[in-house]
Amino acid sequence: MNNLKEESRLSEFIDNPKKALWQLSLPMMFGMAVQAIYMLVDTAFIGKWVGGTALASLGYIFPFLFILMGITFGLGSGATAVISQYIGAKDKKNADNAAEHTILLGSVIGFIIICLGFLFGEQLIAIQGANNETIKVALEYFYIMIGGSIFMVFSVFFRSILSGEGEMMFPMKVLGAGTILNIILDPIFIYYYQIAGAAIATVISQIIVTIIFIYSLIIKRRSYIQFNLRDFSFNTQILKDIFRLGVPASLSMVIMSMGLFLFNWILGSSDTVSASDAVAAYQTAGRIEHLFFLPIISIATSLVTLVGMFYGAKRFDLIYSIIKYGLSRSIGISLTFSIFFIFFSQEIIPIFTNSSEIIRLSVLYFSIMGFAYPFIAVGMTCSRIMQGLGVAYPMFILTLFRVVIISASLAWYFVIILGKPIHYAWFGTLISCILTACVSLLWLRGILKRVNKIELKVS
């Protein structure tokens, strides 16, 4: 009975694509909102109870953790696209097999991340210019997070599998419950173990989330996708497809992490402010900024599922209409956040730190980056749409273009070469977001012309 209900989801999405977008986006948005609240609570506790050095430590750790998340979310989105296309083509056997390959892949990736983290973690923090005190504090958090990273990988991959079949409500509930548990545990463990306590609380919640997913999907089989691990048949083509669609997305997030490394180094090299204050401000603003990213990421990720299903079902007319609808809504939401951050950041930042310098730098960040959000929405949404159409490499190229070629280069030129104040680095980011949005729109237009030719052949 459950399978019949899930199988009708494709027809449901075809009947009302606009409603389907919100059916997919809103649960994900809510789940990510809970996660964003956790990040903000976590930042507030660490900033107020542990201090500015701990905030700076998080800033130095985050690039490596972002690489971890980037690889996981990128390959997860590749699995989502592959599964959704199989379901659109009504090929359930290969959809199931793709899900099984995703879990196998998660096991391998989790093991590699743990090994690399313990071998090279300290060097990756030190290379960004952190002093000995900051490195010591950072490693207390880092090693615990890396030790439990495999559970984060599994939770993301299970969510990606369910996204491929169009199921967003259940993973939202599970991840939301895990985040609420994290928020409850955070002050308790931080009080006793300082910054290490925040990591312990996070790992415990991720372990519980993973157990719930395994119990519900593999033991109880409460999904359209079925895991028949005893009858698992290794298929290199499925893995190739997941990598083909997922690796460019992973590489794009690795490039973003490289950008964070570069920005930490550039901020730390400025003669105008303290390195610790600059990185702490960048870290704090970035966590608050996550509030903007959550609805944009939710819409963009939902478009991967819908565009993938419609493409697999050869419903090209629905592809065009849902792209226009999704893009317009993303831009509208981003404009709202731009206004909010530009005018209210002065009231928000003091919640997270008592440092007047960190507050000043964070407000400067939002006064500049607030103008970039509509362009970020366009670039991010176009990249995901192209992934849903089976063309993933533009995401990597556009990210490289935005983060390294333009943003980091301009930041280095303004701050290091010209000796300008550090907020000039964010002017470089604004310029890069505008240019990338223009390129991504032109690229998507070219791919849609190719899709139009396929449509003419089919008809």
CSV table of C-alpha atoms in Angstrom, one decimal:
chain,number,residue,atom,x,y,z
A,1,MET,CA,0.0,0.0,0.0
A,2,ASN,CA,2.8,2.3,0.9
A,3,ASN,CA,4.5,1.6,-2.5
A,4,LEU,CA,1.3,2.5,-4.4
A,5,LYS,CA,1.0,5.8,-2.6
A,6,GLU,CA,4.7,6.7,-3.3
A,7,GLU,CA,4.5,5.6,-6.9
A,8,SER,CA,1.6,8.1,-7.5
A,9,ARG,CA,3.9,10.9,-6.4
A,10,LEU,CA,5.2,11.4,-10.0
A,11,SER,CA,1.7,11.9,-11.3
A,12,GLU,CA,0.9,14.2,-8.4
A,13,PHE,CA,4.0,16.4,-9.3
A,14,ILE,CA,3.1,16.4,-13.0
A,15,ASP,CA,-0.5,17.5,-12.2
A,16,ASN,CA,0.6,20.5,-10.2
A,17,PRO,CA,4.3,21.4,-10.4
A,18,LYS,CA,4.0,24.7,-8.5
A,19,LYS,CA,2.4,23.0,-5.6
A,20,ALA,CA,4.9,20.2,-5.8
A,21,LEU,CA,7.8,22.7,-5.5
A,22,TRP,CA,6.4,24.0,-2.1
A,23,GLN,CA,5.5,20.4,-1.0
A,24,LEU,CA,9.2,19.6,-1.5
A,25,SER,CA,10.7,22.9,-0.4
A,26,LEU,CA,8.7,23.8,2.8
A,27,PRO,CA,9.5,20.7,4.8
A,28,MET,CA,13.2,21.0,3.9
A,29,MET,CA,13.1,24.7,4.6
A,30,PHE,CA,11.6,24.1,8.1
A,31,GLY,CA,14.2,21.3,8.8
A,32,MET,CA,17.0,23.6,7.7
A,33,ALA,CA,15.5,26.5,9.8
A,34,VAL,CA,15.8,24.3,12.9
A,35,GLN,CA,19.4,23.5,11.9
A,36,ALA,CA,20.1,27.3,11.4
A,37,ILE,CA,18.6,28.0,14.8
A,38,TYR,CA,20.9,25.4,16.3
A,39,MET,CA,24.0,27.0,14.6
A,40,LEU,CA,23.0,30.4,16.0
A,41,VAL,CA,22.4,29.0,19.5
A,42,ASP,CA,25.7,27.2,19.3
A,43,THR,CA,27.4,30.4,18.2
A,44,ALA,CA,25.8,32.4,21.0
A,45,PHE,CA,26.7,29.9,23.7
A,46,ILE,CA,30.3,29.7,22.5
A,47,GLY,CA,30.7,33.4,21.9
A,48,LYS,CA,29.2,34.4,25.3
A,49,TRP,CA,30.4,31.5,27.5
A,50,VAL,CA,33.8,30.5,26.0
A,51,GLY,CA,34.9,33.7,24.3
A,52,GLY,CA,36.2,35.3,21.1
A,53,THR,CA,39.1,32.9,20.8
A,54,ALA,CA,36.6,30.0,20.6
A,55,LEU,CA,34.6,31.9,17.9
A,56,ALA,CA,37.9,32.3,15.9
A,57,SER,CA,38.6,28.6,16.4
A,58,LEU,CA,35.3,27.7,14.8
A,59,GLY,CA,36.3,30.0,11.9
A,60,TYR,CA,39.5,28.1,11.3
A,61,ILE,CA,37.8,24.7,11.6
A,62,PHE,CA,34.9,25.5,9.4
A,63,PRO,CA,36.7,25.3,6.0
A,64,PHE,CA,37.7,21.7,6.7
A,65,LEU,CA,34.2,20.8,7.9
A,66,PHE,CA,32.8,22.6,4.8
A,67,ILE,CA,34.9,20.3,2.6
A,68,LEU,CA,33.4,17.3,4.5
A,69,MET,CA,29.9,18.7,4.0
A,70,GLY,CA,30.6,19.7,0.4
A,71,ILE,CA,31.7,16.2,-0.6
A,72,THR,CA,28.7,14.7,1.2
A,73,PHE,CA,26.1,17.1,0.0
A,74,GLY,CA,27.5,17.1,-3.5
A,75,LEU,CA,27.5,13.4,-4.0
A,76,GLY,CA,24.1,13.2,-2.2
A,77,SER,CA,22.6,15.6,-4.7
A,78,GLY,CA,24.1,13.4,-7.5
A,79,ALA,CA,22.2,10.5,-5.9
A,80,THR,CA,19.1,12.6,-5.7
A,81,ALA,CA,19.3,13.4,-9.4
A,82,VAL,CA,20.0,9.8,-10.5
A,83,ILE,CA,17.2,8.3,-8.3
A,84,SER,CA,14.6,11.0,-9.4
A,85,GLN,CA,15.4,10.3,-13.1
A,86,TYR,CA,15.0,6.6,-12.7
A,87,ILE,CA,11.7,7.2,-10.9
A,88,GLY,CA,10.6,9.6,-13.6
A,89,ALA,CA,11.4,6.8,-16.2
A,90,LYS,CA,9.4,4.4,-13.9
A,91,ASP,CA,12.5,2.2,-13.4
A,92,LYS,CA,12.2,1.2,-9.7
A,93,LYS,CA,14.7,-1.6,-9.8
A,94,ASN,CA,17.5,0.8,-10.7
A,95,ALA,CA,16.2,3.5,-8.4
A,96,ASP,CA,16.5,1.0,-5.5
A,97,ASN,CA,20.0,-0.1,-6.7
A,98,ALA,CA,21.1,3.5,-6.8
A,99,ALA,CA,20.0,4.0,-3.2
A,100,GLU,CA,22.0,0.9,-2.2
A,101,HIS,CA,25.1,2.2,-4.0
A,102,THR,CA,24.7,5.6,-2.2
A,103,ILE,CA,24.9,3.9,1.2
A,104,LEU,CA,27.9,1.9,0.2
A,105,LEU,CA,29.5,5.1,-1.0
A,106,GLY,CA,28.7,6.8,2.3
A,107,SER,CA,30.6,4.0,4.2
A,108,VAL,CA,33.7,4.5,2.1
A,109,ILE,CA,33.7,8.3,2.3
A,110,GLY,CA,33.1,8.3,6.1
A,111,PHE,CA,36.1,6.1,6.6
A,112,ILE,CA,38.4,8.3,4.4
A,113,ILE,CA,37.3,11.5,6.1
A,114,ILE,CA,38.1,10.1,9.6
A,115,CYS,CA,41.6,9.0,8.5
A,116,LEU,CA,42.4,12.3,6.7
A,117,GLY,CA,41.0,14.4,9.5
A,118,PHE,CA,43.2,12.8,12.2
A,119,LEU,CA,46.2,12.8,10.0
A,120,PHE,CA,46.1,16.4,8.6
A,121,GLY,CA,43.7,18.4,10.8
A,122,GLU,CA,46.2,20.3,12.8
A,123,GLN,CA,48.2,21.3,9.7
A,124,LEU,CA,45.0,22.5,8.0
A,125,ILE,CA,44.2,24.8,10.9
A,126,ALA,CA,47.8,26.1,11.3
A,127,ILE,CA,48.3,26.9,7.6
A,128,GLN,CA,45.5,29.5,7.9
A,129,GLY,CA,47.6,31.6,10.3
A,130,ALA,CA,46.0,30.6,13.6
A,131,ASN,CA,48.2,31.1,16.7
A,132,ASN,CA,49.1,28.3,19.1
A,133,GLU,CA,46.3,29.1,21.6
A,134,THR,CA,43.6,29.2,18.9
A,135,ILE,CA,44.9,25.9,17.4
A,136,LYS,CA,44.7,24.2,20.8
A,137,VAL,CA,41.1,25.3,21.3
A,138,ALA,CA,40.2,24.4,17.8
A,139,LEU,CA,41.5,20.8,18.0
A,140,GLU,CA,39.4,20.1,21.1
A,141,TYR,CA,36.3,20.6,18.9
A,142,PHE,CA,37.8,19.3,15.6
A,143,TYR,CA,38.8,15.8,16.6
A,144,ILE,CA,35.5,15.0,18.2
A,145,MET,CA,33.6,16.2,15.1
A,146,ILE,CA,35.8,14.2,12.8
A,147,GLY,CA,35.4,11.1,14.9
A,148,GLY,CA,31.6,11.2,14.5
A,149,SER,CA,31.6,12.5,10.9
A,150,ILE,CA,30.5,9.2,9.4
A,151,PHE,CA,27.1,9.6,11.1
A,152,MET,CA,26.7,13.0,9.4
A,153,VAL,CA,27.5,11.4,6.1
A,154,PHE,CA,24.9,8.7,6.5
A,155,SER,CA,22.2,11.2,7.7
A,156,VAL,CA,22.8,13.4,4.6
A,157,PHE,CA,22.8,10.4,2.2
A,158,PHE,CA,19.6,9.0,3.6
A,159,ARG,CA,18.0,12.4,3.2
A,160,SER,CA,19.3,12.6,-0.4
A,161,ILE,CA,17.8,9.2,-1.2
A,162,LEU,CA,14.4,10.3,0.1
A,163,SER,CA,14.6,13.6,-1.8
A,164,GLY,CA,15.1,11.6,-5.0
A,165,GLU,CA,11.7,9.9,-4.5
A,166,GLY,CA,10.1,13.2,-3.5
A,167,GLU,CA,9.8,12.5,0.2
A,168,MET,CA,10.7,15.6,2.2
A,169,MET,CA,8.4,15.4,5.3
A,170,PHE,CA,9.9,12.4,7.0
A,171,PRO,CA,13.6,13.5,6.8
A,172,MET,CA,12.6,17.0,7.9
A,173,LYS,CA,11.0,15.5,11.0
A,174,VAL,CA,14.0,13.3,11.7
A,175,LEU,CA,16.6,16.0,11.2
A,176,GLY,CA,14.5,18.5,13.0
A,177,ALA,CA,14.3,16.2,16.0
A,178,GLY,CA,18.0,15.6,15.9
A,179,THR,CA,18.7,19.4,15.9
A,180,ILE,CA,16.3,20.1,18.8
A,181,LEU,CA,18.2,17.4,20.7
A,182,ASN,CA,21.4,19.1,19.8
A,183,ILE,CA,20.1,22.4,21.1
A,184,ILE,CA,19.0,20.8,24.4
A,185,LEU,CA,22.4,19.1,24.9
A,186,ASP,CA,24.5,22.1,23.8
A,187,PRO,CA,24.4,24.3,26.9
A,188,ILE,CA,24.8,21.2,29.2
A,189,PHE,CA,27.9,19.9,27.5
A,190,ILE,CA,29.4,23.4,26.8
A,191,TYR,CA,29.0,24.3,30.5
A,192,TYR,CA,31.1,21.3,31.5
A,193,TYR,CA,33.5,20.8,28.5
A,194,GLN,CA,33.6,24.3,26.9
A,195,ILE,CA,34.0,24.1,23.1
A,196,ALA,CA,34.5,20.3,23.1
A,197,GLY,CA,31.0,20.1,24.6
A,198,ALA,CA,29.5,21.6,21.5
A,199,ALA,CA,31.1,18.9,19.4
A,200,ILE,CA,30.0,16.1,21.7
A,201,ALA,CA,26.4,17.3,21.6
A,202,THR,CA,26.5,17.4,17.8
A,203,VAL,CA,27.9,13.9,17.4
A,204,ILE,CA,25.4,12.4,19.8
A,205,SER,CA,22.5,14.0,17.9
A,206,GLN,CA,23.9,12.7,14.5
A,207,ILE,CA,24.2,9.2,15.9
A,208,ILE,CA,20.6,9.2,16.9
A,209,VAL,CA,19.4,10.6,13.6
A,210,THR,CA,21.4,7.9,11.7
A,211,ILE,CA,19.9,5.1,13.9
A,212,ILE,CA,16.3,6.4,13.2
A,213,PHE,CA,17.0,6.4,9.4
A,214,ILE,CA,18.4,2.9,9.4
A,215,TYR,CA,15.5,1.6,11.5
A,216,SER,CA,12.8,3.2,9.4
A,217,LEU,CA,14.2,2.7,5.9
A,218,ILE,CA,16.2,-0.5,6.1
A,219,ILE,CA,14.6,-2.5,8.9
A,220,LYS,CA,10.9,-1.3,8.7
A,221,ARG,CA,11.1,-0.3,4.9
A,222,ARG,CA,8.9,2.8,5.3
A,223,SER,CA,9.7,4.3,1.9
A,224,TYR,CA,9.1,3.7,-1.8
A,225,ILE,CA,12.8,3.1,-2.3
A,226,GLN,CA,13.6,-0.4,-0.9
A,227,PHE,CA,17.0,-1.5,0.4
A,228,ASN,CA,17.6,-5.2,-0.5
A,229,LEU,CA,21.1,-5.3,0.7
A,230,ARG,CA,21.3,-9.1,0.6
A,231,ASP,CA,20.5,-9.0,-3.1
A,232,PHE,CA,22.8,-6.1,-3.8
A,233,SER,CA,24.2,-6.1,-7.3
A,234,PHE,CA,27.2,-3.8,-7.9
A,235,ASN,CA,26.7,-1.6,-11.0
A,236,THR,CA,29.6,0.6,-12.1
A,237,GLN,CA,27.2,2.6,-14.4
A,238,ILE,CA,25.1,3.7,-11.4
A,239,LEU,CA,28.2,4.8,-9.5
A,240,LYS,CA,29.5,6.6,-12.6
A,241,ASP,CA,26.2,8.5,-12.9
A,242,ILE,CA,26.2,9.5,-9.2
A,243,PHE,CA,29.8,10.7,-9.6
A,244,ARG,CA,29.1,12.4,-12.9
A,245,LEU,CA,26.3,14.4,-11.4
A,246,GLY,CA,27.6,14.7,-7.8
A,247,VAL,CA,31.4,15.3,-8.2
A,248,PRO,CA,31.0,18.7,-9.8
A,249,ALA,CA,28.7,19.7,-7.0
A,250,SER,CA,31.2,18.3,-4.4
A,251,LEU,CA,34.1,20.1,-6.1
A,252,SER,CA,32.1,23.3,-6.1
A,253,MET,CA,31.8,23.1,-2.3
A,254,VAL,CA,35.5,22.2,-2.0
A,255,ILE,CA,36.3,25.3,-4.0
A,256,MET,CA,34.1,27.3,-1.6
A,257,SER,CA,36.0,25.8,1.3
A,258,MET,CA,39.3,26.8,-0.4
A,259,GLY,CA,37.7,30.3,-0.6
A,260,LEU,CA,37.2,30.2,3.2
A,261,PHE,CA,40.8,29.1,3.7
A,262,LEU,CA,42.0,32.0,1.5
A,263,PHE,CA,39.7,34.5,3.2
A,264,ASN,CA,40.9,33.5,6.7
A,265,TRP,CA,44.5,33.9,5.5
A,266,ILE,CA,43.7,37.3,3.9
A,267,LEU,CA,41.8,38.6,6.9
A,268,GLY,CA,44.6,37.4,9.2
A,269,SER,CA,47.2,39.1,7.0
A,270,SER,CA,45.5,42.5,7.2
A,271,ASP,CA,47.4,45.2,9.2
A,272,THR,CA,44.2,47.1,10.0
A,273,VAL,CA,42.5,44.7,12.4
A,274,SER,CA,43.3,41.8,14.8
A,275,ALA,CA,43.4,38.4,12.9
A,276,SER,CA,41.3,36.8,15.6
A,277,ASP,CA,38.6,39.5,15.5
A,278,ALA,CA,38.5,39.5,11.7
A,279,VAL,CA,38.0,35.7,11.5
A,280,ALA,CA,35.5,35.7,14.4
A,281,ALA,CA,33.4,38.4,12.7
A,282,TYR,CA,33.5,36.4,9.4
A,283,GLN,CA,32.5,33.2,11.2
A,284,THR,CA,29.7,34.9,13.1
A,285,ALA,CA,28.3,36.7,10.1
A,286,GLY,CA,28.5,33.5,8.1
A,287,ARG,CA,26.4,31.6,10.6
A,288,ILE,CA,23.7,34.3,10.7
A,289,GLU,CA,23.8,34.5,6.9
A,290,HIS,CA,22.7,30.9,6.9
A,291,LEU,CA,19.2,32.1,7.5
A,292,PHE,CA,19.2,33.5,3.9
A,293,PHE,CA,20.7,30.3,2.4
A,294,LEU,CA,18.1,27.9,3.8
A,295,PRO,CA,15.1,28.9,1.7
A,296,ILE,CA,17.3,29.3,-1.4
A,297,ILE,CA,18.9,25.9,-1.0
A,298,SER,CA,15.5,24.3,-0.3
A,299,ILE,CA,14.0,25.7,-3.5
A,300,ALA,CA,17.1,24.9,-5.6
A,301,THR,CA,17.4,21.3,-4.2
A,302,SER,CA,13.6,20.7,-4.9
A,303,LEU,CA,14.2,21.9,-8.4
A,304,VAL,CA,16.8,19.1,-8.8
A,305,THR,CA,14.1,16.5,-8.0
A,306,LEU,CA,11.3,18.1,-10.1
A,307,VAL,CA,13.5,18.9,-13.1
A,308,GLY,CA,15.0,15.4,-12.9
A,309,MET,CA,11.6,13.7,-12.7
A,310,PHE,CA,10.2,15.8,-15.6
A,311,TYR,CA,13.3,15.2,-17.7
A,312,GLY,CA,13.1,11.5,-17.1
A,313,ALA,CA,9.3,11.5,-18.0
A,314,LYS,CA,10.1,13.7,-21.1
A,315,ARG,CA,7.7,16.4,-19.9
A,316,PHE,CA,9.7,19.3,-21.3
A,317,ASP,CA,6.8,21.8,-21.0
A,318,LEU,CA,6.8,21.4,-17.2
A,319,ILE,CA,10.6,21.9,-17.0
A,320,TYR,CA,10.3,25.4,-18.5
A,321,SER,CA,7.4,26.5,-16.4
A,322,ILE,CA,8.9,25.2,-13.1
A,323,ILE,CA,12.2,26.9,-13.8
A,324,LYS,CA,10.6,30.3,-14.3
A,325,TYR,CA,8.5,29.8,-11.2
A,326,GLY,CA,11.3,28.6,-9.0
A,327,LEU,CA,13.7,31.4,-10.1
A,328,SER,CA,11.3,34.2,-9.5
A,329,ARG,CA,10.4,33.0,-6.0
A,330,SER,CA,14.1,32.6,-5.1
A,331,ILE,CA,14.9,36.2,-6.2
A,332,GLY,CA,11.9,37.5,-4.3
A,333,ILE,CA,12.9,35.8,-1.1
A,334,SER,CA,16.5,36.9,-1.4
A,335,LEU,CA,15.5,40.6,-1.8
A,336,THR,CA,13.6,40.3,1.5
A,337,PHE,CA,16.7,39.0,3.2
A,338,SER,CA,18.8,41.8,1.7
A,339,ILE,CA,16.6,44.4,3.2
A,340,PHE,CA,16.5,42.6,6.6
A,341,PHE,CA,20.2,42.2,7.0
A,342,ILE,CA,21.2,45.7,5.7
A,343,PHE,CA,18.8,47.4,8.1
A,344,PHE,CA,18.8,45.2,11.2
A,345,SER,CA,22.3,43.6,11.5
A,346,GLN,CA,23.3,46.3,14.1
A,347,GLU,CA,20.6,44.9,16.4
A,348,ILE,CA,21.3,41.2,15.7
A,349,ILE,CA,25.1,40.8,16.1
A,350,PRO,CA,25.3,41.8,19.8
A,351,ILE,CA,23.3,38.7,20.6
A,352,PHE,CA,26.3,36.6,19.7
A,353,THR,CA,29.3,38.5,21.1
A,354,ASN,CA,30.2,41.2,23.5
A,355,SER,CA,33.2,42.4,21.4
A,356,SER,CA,32.6,45.8,19.9
A,357,GLU,CA,35.2,45.2,17.2
A,358,ILE,CA,33.6,41.9,16.1
A,359,ILE,CA,30.2,43.6,16.1
A,360,ARG,CA,31.5,46.5,13.9
A,361,LEU,CA,33.1,44.1,11.4
A,362,SER,CA,30.1,41.9,11.2
A,363,VAL,CA,27.8,44.8,10.5
A,364,LEU,CA,30.1,46.1,7.8
A,365,TYR,CA,29.9,42.6,6.2
A,366,PHE,CA,26.1,42.7,6.0
A,367,SER,CA,26.1,46.3,4.7
A,368,ILE,CA,28.0,45.1,1.7
A,369,MET,CA,26.9,41.4,1.2
A,370,GLY,CA,23.2,42.3,1.6
A,371,PHE,CA,23.4,43.6,-2.0
A,372,ALA,CA,24.8,40.2,-3.2
A,373,TYR,CA,22.0,37.9,-2.1
A,374,PRO,CA,19.7,38.2,-5.2
A,375,PHE,CA,22.7,37.4,-7.4
A,376,ILE,CA,23.7,34.5,-5.2
A,377,ALA,CA,20.1,33.1,-5.5
A,378,VAL,CA,20.2,33.3,-9.3
A,379,GLY,CA,23.6,31.5,-9.5
A,380,MET,CA,22.7,28.8,-7.0
A,381,THR,CA,19.3,28.1,-8.5
A,382,CYS,CA,20.6,28.0,-12.1
A,383,SER,CA,23.4,25.6,-11.1
A,384,ARG,CA,20.9,23.2,-9.5
A,385,ILE,CA,18.5,23.3,-12.4
A,386,MET,CA,21.4,22.3,-14.8
A,387,GLN,CA,22.2,19.4,-12.4
A,388,GLY,CA,18.6,18.2,-12.6
A,389,LEU,CA,18.9,18.3,-16.4
A,390,GLY,CA,21.9,15.9,-16.1
A,391,VAL,CA,24.6,18.6,-16.6
A,392,ALA,CA,26.5,19.1,-13.4
A,393,TYR,CA,29.9,20.5,-14.4
A,394,PRO,CA,28.7,24.1,-14.7
A,395,MET,CA,28.2,24.2,-10.9
A,396,PHE,CA,31.9,23.5,-10.3
A,397,ILE,CA,33.1,25.9,-13.0
A,398,LEU,CA,30.8,28.7,-11.8
A,399,THR,CA,31.9,28.2,-8.2
A,400,LEU,CA,35.6,28.3,-9.2
A,401,PHE,CA,34.9,31.4,-11.2
A,402,ARG,CA,33.1,33.2,-8.4
A,403,VAL,CA,35.1,32.1,-5.3
A,404,VAL,CA,38.7,31.8,-6.5
A,405,ILE,CA,39.2,33.6,-9.8
A,406,ILE,CA,37.2,36.7,-8.9
A,407,SER,CA,36.3,36.9,-5.2
A,408,ALA,CA,39.6,35.7,-3.5
A,409,SER,CA,41.7,37.5,-6.1
A,410,LEU,CA,40.0,40.8,-5.6
A,411,ALA,CA,40.1,40.4,-1.8
A,412,TRP,CA,43.9,39.7,-2.0
A,413,TYR,CA,44.4,42.7,-4.3
A,414,PHE,CA,42.4,45.1,-2.2
A,415,VAL,CA,43.6,44.0,1.3
A,416,ILE,CA,47.1,42.7,0.8
A,417,ILE,CA,48.4,44.7,-2.2
A,418,LEU,CA,46.6,48.0,-1.7
A,419,GLY,CA,46.4,47.8,2.1
A,420,LYS,CA,42.7,48.6,2.2
A,421,PRO,CA,40.5,47.8,5.3
A,422,ILE,CA,39.2,44.2,5.4
A,423,HIS,CA,35.7,45.1,4.3
A,424,TYR,CA,37.1,45.7,0.8
A,425,ALA,CA,37.4,41.9,0.6
A,426,TRP,CA,33.6,41.7,0.7
A,427,PHE,CA,33.4,44.2,-2.2
A,428,GLY,CA,35.3,41.6,-4.2
A,429,THR,CA,32.7,39.0,-3.2
A,430,LEU,CA,29.8,41.2,-4.3
A,431,ILE,CA,31.4,41.8,-7.7
A,432,SER,CA,32.0,38.0,-8.1
A,433,CYS,CA,28.3,37.2,-7.3
A,434,ILE,CA,27.0,39.7,-9.9
A,435,LEU,CA,29.2,38.3,-12.6
A,436,THR,CA,28.5,34.7,-11.8
A,437,ALA,CA,24.7,35.3,-11.8
A,438,CYS,CA,25.0,36.7,-15.4
A,439,VAL,CA,27.1,33.8,-16.6
A,440,SER,CA,24.9,31.2,-15.0
A,441,LEU,CA,21.8,32.6,-16.7
A,442,LEU,CA,23.4,32.5,-20.1
A,443,TRP,CA,24.7,29.0,-19.5
A,444,LEU,CA,21.3,27.7,-18.5
A,445,ARG,CA,19.7,29.3,-21.5
A,446,GLY,CA,22.2,27.4,-23.7
A,447,ILE,CA,21.4,24.1,-22.1
A,448,LEU,CA,17.6,24.7,-22.4
A,449,LYS,CA,18.1,25.3,-26.1
A,450,ARG,CA,19.7,21.9,-26.3
A,451,VAL,CA,16.8,20.4,-24.3
A,452,ASN,CA,14.4,22.1,-26.8
A,453,LYS,CA,16.1,20.3,-29.7
A,454,ILE,CA,15.6,17.0,-27.9
A,455,GLU,CA,11.9,17.9,-27.4
A,456,LEU,CA,11.5,18.5,-31.1
A,457,LYS,CA,13.0,15.1,-31.9
A,458,VAL,CA,10.8,13.3,-29.3
A,459,SER,CA,7.6,15.0,-30.6
